[in-house]
CSV table of C-alpha atoms in Angstrom, one decimal:
chain,number,residue,atom,x,y,z
A,1,UNK,CA,0.0,0.0,0.0
A,2,UNK,CA,1.6,3.3,-1.2
A,3,UNK,CA,4.8,1.4,-1.9
A,4,UNK,CA,4.9,-0.3,1.5
A,5,UNK,CA,4.4,-4.0,2.3
A,6,UNK,CA,1.5,-4.3,4.8
A,7,UNK,CA,1.2,-8.1,4.8
A,8,UNK,CA,4.4,-10.0,4.5
A,9,UNK,CA,2.8,-13.4,4.3
A,10,UNK,CA,0.4,-12.5,1.5
A,11,UNK,CA,3.2,-10.6,-0.4
A,12,UNK,CA,5.4,-13.7,0.0
A,13,UNK,CA,2.8,-15.9,-1.6
A,14,UNK,CA,2.5,-13.6,-4.5
A,15,UNK,CA,6.3,-13.5,-5.0
A,16,UNK,CA,6.6,-17.3,-4.8
A,17,UNK,CA,3.9,-17.6,-7.4
A,18,UNK,CA,5.5,-15.1,-9.7
A,19,UNK,CA,9.0,-16.7,-9.4
A,20,UNK,CA,7.6,-20.1,-10.2
A,21,UNK,CA,5.8,-18.8,-13.3
A,22,UNK,CA,8.8,-17.0,-14.5
A,23,UNK,CA,11.1,-20.0,-14.1
A,24,UNK,CA,8.6,-22.3,-15.9
A,25,UNK,CA,8.2,-19.8,-18.8
A,26,UNK,CA,11.9,-19.1,-19.1
A,27,UNK,CA,13.1,-22.6,-18.4
A,28,UNK,CA,15.8,-21.2,-16.2
A,29,UNK,CA,16.4,-21.2,-12.4
A,30,UNK,CA,16.3,-17.8,-10.9
A,31,UNK,CA,18.8,-17.1,-8.2
A,32,UNK,CA,19.1,-13.4,-7.9
A,33,UNK,CA,16.7,-10.4,-8.0
A,34,UNK,CA,16.8,-6.7,-8.8
A,35,UNK,CA,14.4,-5.0,-6.4
A,36,UNK,CA,12.5,-1.8,-7.3
A,37,UNK,CA,12.0,0.7,-4.5
A,38,UNK,CA,9.1,3.1,-4.3
A,39,UNK,CA,7.0,4.8,-1.5
A,40,UNK,CA,6.9,8.0,0.4
A,41,UNK,CA,9.7,6.8,2.7
A,42,UNK,CA,12.2,7.6,-0.1
A,43,UNK,CA,14.1,10.8,0.0
A,44,UNK,CA,16.9,12.3,-2.0
A,45,UNK,CA,19.7,14.8,-1.5
A,46,UNK,CA,22.3,16.3,-3.8
A,47,UNK,CA,25.9,16.1,-2.4
A,48,UNK,CA,29.0,17.6,-3.9
A,49,UNK,CA,32.4,16.0,-3.3
A,50,UNK,CA,35.7,17.9,-3.6
A,51,UNK,CA,39.3,16.9,-4.0
A,52,UNK,CA,42.3,19.2,-4.2
A,53,UNK,CA,44.5,17.9,-7.0
A,54,UNK,CA,47.5,16.2,-5.4
A,55,UNK,CA,50.1,16.2,-8.2
A,56,UNK,CA,52.6,19.0,-8.2
A,57,UNK,CA,52.1,19.5,-11.9
A,58,UNK,CA,48.3,19.9,-11.4
A,59,UNK,CA,47.4,16.9,-13.6
A,60,UNK,CA,44.3,15.1,-12.3
A,61,UNK,CA,44.7,11.4,-11.6
A,62,UNK,CA,42.4,8.5,-10.9
A,63,UNK,CA,43.2,8.9,-7.2
A,64,UNK,CA,41.9,12.4,-7.3
A,65,UNK,CA,38.7,11.2,-9.0
A,66,UNK,CA,38.2,8.5,-6.4
A,67,UNK,CA,38.8,11.0,-3.6
A,68,UNK,CA,36.1,13.4,-4.9
A,69,UNK,CA,33.6,10.6,-5.3
A,70,UNK,CA,34.3,9.3,-1.8
A,71,UNK,CA,33.8,12.8,-0.4
A,72,UNK,CA,30.4,13.1,-2.2
A,73,UNK,CA,29.2,9.8,-0.8
A,74,UNK,CA,30.5,10.5,2.7
A,75,UNK,CA,27.6,12.5,4.4
A,76,UNK,CA,25.9,10.6,7.2
A,77,UNK,CA,22.2,9.8,7.2
A,78,UNK,CA,19.8,10.2,10.1
A,79,UNK,CA,19.3,7.2,12.3
A,80,UNK,CA,16.9,4.6,10.7
A,81,UNK,CA,17.8,5.5,7.1
A,82,UNK,CA,19.9,3.6,4.5
A,83,UNK,CA,21.4,4.5,1.2
A,84,UNK,CA,19.7,3.0,-1.9
A,85,UNK,CA,21.3,4.6,-4.9
A,86,UNK,CA,24.2,7.0,-5.5
A,87,UNK,CA,23.7,8.5,-8.9
A,88,UNK,CA,26.7,10.4,-10.3
A,89,UNK,CA,26.4,13.8,-12.0
A,90,UNK,CA,29.1,15.6,-14.0
A,91,UNK,CA,32.6,16.4,-12.9
A,92,UNK,CA,33.9,20.0,-12.8
A,93,UNK,CA,37.5,21.2,-12.8
A,94,UNK,CA,37.9,24.6,-11.3
A,95,UNK,CA,34.2,25.3,-11.9
A,96,UNK,CA,34.1,24.1,-15.5
A,97,UNK,CA,32.0,20.9,-16.3
A,98,UNK,CA,34.0,18.1,-18.0
A,99,UNK,CA,33.1,14.6,-19.1
A,100,UNK,CA,36.4,13.0,-18.0
A,101,UNK,CA,38.7,14.9,-15.7
A,102,UNK,CA,41.6,12.5,-15.8
A,103,UNK,CA,44.8,14.0,-17.3
A,104,UNK,CA,43.3,17.5,-17.2
A,105,UNK,CA,45.1,20.2,-15.4
A,106,UNK,CA,43.4,22.0,-12.5
A,107,UNK,CA,43.5,22.8,-8.8
A,108,UNK,CA,40.0,21.7,-7.6
A,109,UNK,CA,38.0,18.7,-8.8
A,110,UNK,CA,34.4,18.3,-7.9
A,111,UNK,CA,31.6,15.8,-8.6
A,112,UNK,CA,28.0,15.7,-7.7
A,113,UNK,CA,25.8,12.8,-6.6
A,114,UNK,CA,22.0,12.6,-6.3
A,115,UNK,CA,21.8,10.2,-3.4
A,116,UNK,CA,18.5,8.4,-2.6
A,117,UNK,CA,17.9,6.9,0.8
A,118,UNK,CA,15.0,5.2,2.5
A,119,UNK,CA,13.5,3.9,5.8
A,120,UNK,CA,15.4,0.9,7.2
A,121,UNK,CA,12.3,-1.0,8.2
A,122,UNK,CA,10.7,-0.7,4.8
A,123,UNK,CA,13.8,-1.7,3.0
A,124,UNK,CA,14.4,-4.7,5.3
A,125,UNK,CA,10.8,-5.9,4.8
A,126,UNK,CA,11.5,-6.0,1.0
A,127,UNK,CA,14.8,-7.8,1.5
A,128,UNK,CA,13.2,-10.3,4.0
A,129,UNK,CA,10.4,-11.0,1.5
A,130,UNK,CA,12.8,-11.9,-1.3
A,131,UNK,CA,15.3,-13.8,0.9
A,132,UNK,CA,12.4,-15.9,2.2
A,133,UNK,CA,11.8,-17.4,-1.3
A,134,UNK,CA,14.9,-17.9,-1.0
A,135,UNK,CA,16.6,-15.6,-3.5
A,136,UNK,CA,19.5,-13.1,-3.3
A,137,UNK,CA,18.8,-9.4,-3.9
A,138,UNK,CA,21.6,-8.3,-6.3
A,139,UNK,CA,20.7,-4.6,-6.2
A,140,UNK,CA,17.9,-2.1,-5.5
A,141,UNK,CA,16.9,0.5,-8.0
A,142,UNK,CA,14.4,3.3,-7.5
A,143,UNK,CA,11.3,2.6,-9.6
A,144,UNK,CA,11.3,5.9,-11.5
A,145,UNK,CA,14.9,5.5,-12.6
A,146,UNK,CA,14.2,1.9,-13.8
A,147,UNK,CA,11.3,3.3,-15.9
A,148,UNK,CA,13.4,6.1,-17.2
A,149,UNK,CA,16.2,3.8,-18.2
A,150,UNK,CA,14.0,1.8,-20.5
A,151,UNK,CA,11.9,4.7,-21.9
A,152,UNK,CA,14.5,7.3,-22.7
A,153,UNK,CA,17.4,7.3,-25.2
A,154,UNK,CA,20.6,8.9,-24.1
A,155,UNK,CA,20.0,11.8,-26.4
A,156,UNK,CA,16.6,12.4,-24.7
A,157,UNK,CA,18.2,12.4,-21.3
A,158,UNK,CA,20.8,14.9,-22.5
A,159,UNK,CA,18.1,17.2,-23.8
A,160,UNK,CA,16.3,17.0,-20.5
A,161,UNK,CA,13.2,15.0,-19.6
A,162,UNK,CA,10.7,14.4,-16.8
A,163,UNK,CA,9.4,10.8,-16.5
A,164,UNK,CA,6.3,10.3,-14.4
A,165,UNK,CA,5.3,6.8,-13.5
A,166,UNK,CA,1.7,6.7,-12.2
A,167,UNK,CA,1.0,3.5,-10.3
A,168,UNK,CA,-1.8,2.3,-8.1
A,169,UNK,CA,-0.8,3.8,-4.7
A,170,UNK,CA,2.0,6.2,-5.6
A,171,UNK,CA,3.4,8.3,-8.5
A,172,UNK,CA,7.2,8.2,-9.0
A,173,UNK,CA,9.0,10.8,-11.0
A,174,UNK,CA,12.6,11.4,-12.2
A,175,UNK,CA,14.1,14.5,-13.7
A,176,UNK,CA,17.0,14.3,-16.2
A,177,UNK,CA,19.2,17.2,-17.1
A,178,UNK,CA,22.3,17.1,-19.4
A,179,UNK,CA,22.0,13.3,-19.4
A,180,UNK,CA,22.0,12.9,-15.6
A,181,UNK,CA,19.5,12.2,-12.9
A,182,UNK,CA,19.2,15.4,-10.9
A,183,UNK,CA,16.0,14.7,-8.9
A,184,UNK,CA,13.7,12.0,-8.0
A,185,UNK,CA,10.5,12.0,-6.0
A,186,UNK,CA,7.4,10.1,-4.9
A,187,UNK,CA,3.8,11.5,-4.6
A,188,UNK,CA,1.6,9.3,-2.3
A,189,UNK,CA,-1.3,9.5,-4.8
A,190,UNK,CA,-2.0,7.1,-7.7
A,191,UNK,CA,-4.7,5.4,-9.7
A,192,UNK,CA,-6.3,3.8,-6.7
A,193,UNK,CA,-7.1,7.3,-5.3
A,194,UNK,CA,-9.1,8.1,-8.5
A,195,UNK,CA,-11.2,5.0,-7.9
A,196,UNK,CA,-11.7,6.0,-4.3
A,197,UNK,CA,-12.8,9.5,-5.3
A,198,UNK,CA,-15.3,8.1,-7.8
A,199,UNK,CA,-16.6,5.7,-5.1
A,200,UNK,CA,-17.2,8.6,-2.7
A,201,UNK,CA,-18.5,11.0,-5.3
A,202,UNK,CA,-20.9,8.6,-7.0
A,203,UNK,CA,-21.8,6.7,-3.8
A,204,UNK,CA,-20.8,3.3,-4.9
A,205,UNK,CA,-18.2,0.6,-3.9
A,206,UNK,CA,-14.6,0.9,-5.0
A,207,UNK,CA,-14.7,-2.2,-7.3
A,208,UNK,CA,-17.6,-0.7,-9.3
A,209,UNK,CA,-15.9,2.7,-9.3
A,210,UNK,CA,-12.7,1.1,-10.6
A,211,UNK,CA,-14.5,-0.5,-13.5
A,212,UNK,CA,-16.2,2.8,-14.3
A,213,UNK,CA,-12.8,4.6,-14.3
A,214,UNK,CA,-11.4,2.1,-16.8
A,215,UNK,CA,-14.5,2.3,-19.1
A,216,UNK,CA,-15.3,6.0,-18.9
A,217,UNK,CA,-12.4,7.8,-17.2
A,218,UNK,CA,-11.1,10.8,-19.0
A,219,UNK,CA,-8.2,12.8,-17.5
A,220,UNK,CA,-9.2,16.1,-19.3
A,221,UNK,CA,-12.8,17.0,-19.4
A,222,UNK,CA,-14.3,16.6,-22.9
A,223,UNK,CA,-17.0,18.9,-24.3
A,224,UNK,CA,-19.9,16.6,-23.7
A,225,UNK,CA,-23.6,17.2,-23.5
A,226,UNK,CA,-24.4,18.0,-19.8
A,227,UNK,CA,-27.3,15.5,-20.1
A,228,UNK,CA,-25.2,12.6,-21.4
A,229,UNK,CA,-25.2,9.7,-19.0
A,230,UNK,CA,-23.6,6.3,-18.7
A,231,UNK,CA,-24.5,3.2,-16.7
A,232,UNK,CA,-22.7,2.8,-13.3
A,233,UNK,CA,-22.2,-0.9,-13.5
A,234,UNK,CA,-22.5,-1.1,-17.3
A,235,UNK,CA,-24.9,-4.0,-17.7
A,236,UNK,CA,-28.2,-2.2,-16.9
A,237,UNK,CA,-29.0,-4.9,-14.4
A,238,UNK,CA,-31.1,-4.5,-11.2
A,239,UNK,CA,-29.4,-1.9,-9.1
A,240,UNK,CA,-27.6,-0.3,-12.0
A,241,UNK,CA,-28.2,3.4,-12.5
A,242,UNK,CA,-27.3,6.2,-14.9
A,243,UNK,CA,-24.5,8.7,-14.0
A,244,UNK,CA,-23.8,12.0,-15.7
A,245,UNK,CA,-20.7,11.5,-17.8
A,246,UNK,CA,-19.5,15.0,-17.0
A,247,UNK,CA,-19.5,14.2,-13.2
A,248,UNK,CA,-17.1,11.3,-13.9
A,249,UNK,CA,-14.8,13.4,-15.9
A,250,UNK,CA,-14.7,16.2,-13.3
A,251,UNK,CA,-13.8,13.8,-10.5
A,252,UNK,CA,-11.1,12.1,-12.6
A,253,UNK,CA,-9.5,15.3,-13.9
A,254,UNK,CA,-9.4,16.9,-10.4
A,255,UNK,CA,-7.3,14.0,-9.0
A,256,UNK,CA,-5.0,13.6,-11.9
A,257,UNK,CA,-4.4,17.3,-12.1
A,258,UNK,CA,-3.5,17.4,-8.4
A,259,UNK,CA,-0.8,14.8,-9.0
A,260,UNK,CA,0.8,16.8,-11.8
A,261,UNK,CA,0.5,20.0,-9.8
A,262,UNK,CA,2.2,18.4,-6.8
A,263,UNK,CA,5.1,17.3,-9.0
A,264,UNK,CA,5.5,20.7,-10.5
A,265,UNK,CA,5.4,22.4,-7.1
A,266,UNK,CA,8.1,20.1,-5.7
A,267,UNK,CA,10.4,20.8,-8.7
A,268,UNK,CA,9.7,24.5,-8.4
A,269,UNK,CA,10.6,24.3,-4.7
A,270,UNK,CA,13.9,22.6,-5.5
A,271,UNK,CA,14.5,25.3,-8.2
A,272,UNK,CA,14.7,22.7,-10.9
A,273,UNK,CA,11.5,23.4,-12.9
A,274,UNK,CA,12.8,24.9,-16.2
A,275,UNK,CA,11.0,24.1,-19.4
A,276,UNK,CA,14.0,25.3,-21.4
A,277,UNK,CA,16.1,22.6,-19.8
A,278,UNK,CA,13.5,19.9,-20.6
A,279,UNK,CA,13.5,19.8,-24.4
A,280,UNK,CA,12.3,16.1,-24.5
A,281,UNK,CA,9.3,17.1,-22.4
A,282,UNK,CA,7.3,14.9,-20.1
A,283,UNK,CA,6.9,11.2,-20.5
A,284,UNK,CA,4.1,9.4,-18.8
A,285,UNK,CA,4.1,5.7,-17.9
A,286,UNK,CA,2.4,3.3,-15.4
A,287,UNK,CA,-1.1,1.8,-15.6
A,288,UNK,CA,-2.9,5.1,-15.1
A,289,UNK,CA,-1.1,6.7,-18.1
A,290,UNK,CA,-3.4,4.6,-20.3
A,291,UNK,CA,-6.3,6.9,-19.4
A,292,UNK,CA,-7.5,9.0,-22.3
A,293,UNK,CA,-6.5,12.6,-22.3
A,294,UNK,CA,-3.9,12.3,-19.6
A,295,UNK,CA,-1.1,13.5,-21.9
A,296,UNK,CA,-3.0,16.6,-22.8
A,297,UNK,CA,-3.7,17.4,-19.1
A,298,UNK,CA,0.0,16.9,-18.3
A,299,UNK,CA,1.0,19.2,-21.2
A,300,UNK,CA,-1.4,21.8,-19.8
A,301,UNK,CA,-0.1,21.7,-16.2
A,302,UNK,CA,3.6,21.6,-17.1
A,303,UNK,CA,3.3,23.9,-20.1
A,304,UNK,CA,5.5,21.7,-22.3
A,305,UNK,CA,5.2,18.7,-24.7
A,306,UNK,CA,4.0,15.5,-23.2
A,307,UNK,CA,3.6,11.9,-24.5
A,308,UNK,CA,3.0,8.4,-23.3
A,309,UNK,CA,6.4,6.7,-22.9
A,310,UNK,CA,7.2,3.7,-25.1
A,311,UNK,CA,10.2,1.5,-25.7
A,312,UNK,CA,11.6,-0.1,-28.8
A,313,UNK,CA,11.8,-3.7,-27.7
A,314,UNK,CA,9.8,-6.2,-29.7
A,315,UNK,CA,7.9,-8.1,-27.0
A,316,UNK,CA,4.5,-9.7,-26.8
A,317,UNK,CA,1.5,-7.3,-26.6
A,318,UNK,CA,0.5,-8.5,-23.1
A,319,UNK,CA,3.9,-7.2,-21.8
A,320,UNK,CA,4.2,-4.1,-24.0
A,321,UNK,CA,2.1,-2.0,-21.6
A,322,UNK,CA,3.0,1.1,-19.6
A,323,UNK,CA,2.4,-0.7,-16.3
A,324,UNK,CA,5.4,-2.9,-16.9
A,325,UNK,CA,7.9,-0.1,-17.5
A,326,UNK,CA,9.5,-0.5,-14.1
A,327,UNK,CA,9.9,-4.2,-14.5
A,328,UNK,CA,11.4,-3.8,-18.0
A,329,UNK,CA,13.7,-1.1,-16.7
A,330,UNK,CA,14.9,-3.5,-14.0
A,331,UNK,CA,15.6,-6.1,-16.7
A,332,UNK,CA,17.5,-3.6,-18.8
A,333,UNK,CA,19.6,-2.6,-15.8
A,334,UNK,CA,20.3,-6.2,-14.9
A,335,UNK,CA,21.1,-7.1,-18.5
A,336,UNK,CA,23.6,-4.3,-18.6
A,337,UNK,CA,25.3,-5.5,-15.5
A,338,UNK,CA,25.3,-9.1,-16.7
A,339,UNK,CA,27.0,-8.1,-20.0
A,340,UNK,CA,29.8,-6.7,-18.0
A,341,UNK,CA,30.0,-10.0,-16.0
A,342,UNK,CA,30.0,-11.9,-19.3
A,343,UNK,CA,33.0,-9.9,-20.5
A,344,UNK,CA,34.8,-11.1,-17.3
A,345,UNK,CA,33.9,-14.7,-18.1
A,346,UNK,CA,31.4,-15.0,-15.3
A,347,UNK,CA,28.1,-16.8,-15.4
A,348,UNK,CA,25.4,-15.7,-17.9
A,349,UNK,CA,22.3,-17.0,-16.1
A,350,UNK,CA,20.6,-13.6,-16.0
A,351,UNK,CA,21.3,-12.9,-19.7
A,352,UNK,CA,19.8,-16.3,-20.7
A,353,UNK,CA,16.7,-15.7,-18.5
A,354,UNK,CA,16.0,-12.2,-20.0
A,355,UNK,CA,16.7,-13.3,-23.6
A,356,UNK,CA,14.3,-16.2,-23.2
A,357,UNK,CA,11.6,-13.6,-22.2
A,358,UNK,CA,12.7,-10.8,-24.5
A,359,UNK,CA,14.8,-12.2,-27.5
A,360,UNK,CA,15.1,-8.7,-29.1
A,361,UNK,CA,16.6,-7.0,-26.1
A,362,UNK,CA,19.6,-4.8,-27.0
A,363,UNK,CA,23.0,-6.4,-26.4
A,364,UNK,CA,24.2,-3.4,-24.4
A,365,UNK,CA,22.1,-1.3,-22.1
A,366,UNK,CA,23.6,1.7,-20.4
A,367,UNK,CA,22.6,2.1,-16.8
A,368,UNK,CA,21.4,5.4,-15.4
A,369,UNK,CA,22.6,4.7,-11.9
């Protein structure tokens, strides 16, 4: 619920079932897992590490680079928090950004890191869940970064982009600038809240409201006849009743608009909302992004181009859906790691597993973290 496990036993059963199905379909034994992290317990901070160039001739060495990196990752977290991802940003030499500082001359080397951390208890619950299968957690990746990794080309990251992943209980987002992750966030509102709003506003149960959302939900109010109605349940059975279509659209738009406004306000607060630095625009993903008109509403709130995110992999239609972006992003990240292992003559179990599922996966996938 909202990115937090509330019933370990039930969640464990779901994981067991999913692992069994995956192993049967792929014909491969799964031994390690890449775990997505979401939820309001996540927080991020930007740290800058500094190293004074040690060589007498002022030429930057690998030792200077490592010293700057270590300095950026050094800050202590409050009690009860753990690091999840350290995401490197550009280097600068005497205040000038550079791609590779080694062998350059300078006095002061700096590097920034966007560091994401989370609540120990929530993280441990996820690890316990996977270890109980039993499987090993190879790495943890924040959900929005996983989605961005599979939806964006490197050129789009360099141009600047905002990826918004609207799930059931939460909405995750990541901001890219100059090819780097500069901000991530989680809004504790998602598609489930739209169903709850419809349930309250139309005086019906959540299940019926959810079905109505899927059938008639429109994120941006359309110009409809104020007298136009739809059936609540949809089958005109006993107990079914007619509902004004405009009432549905108003409820849905209000909640979705709130999500986008909260994201914009958070980025403005961090002094990072700059349309000129986001030429790629806004990409929407997650199950709720399938709602008609949601891209137009996002474009209106953010005052920039917006589209539904998509990837170029040739996979089956039942997997080529926005709600699977995070999972596909985890696969792309793991495949990239596994390609490096393969170069070092280590096992290729992960690669075989992924290619059984997705035979057209690219041979090399560059990680964002």
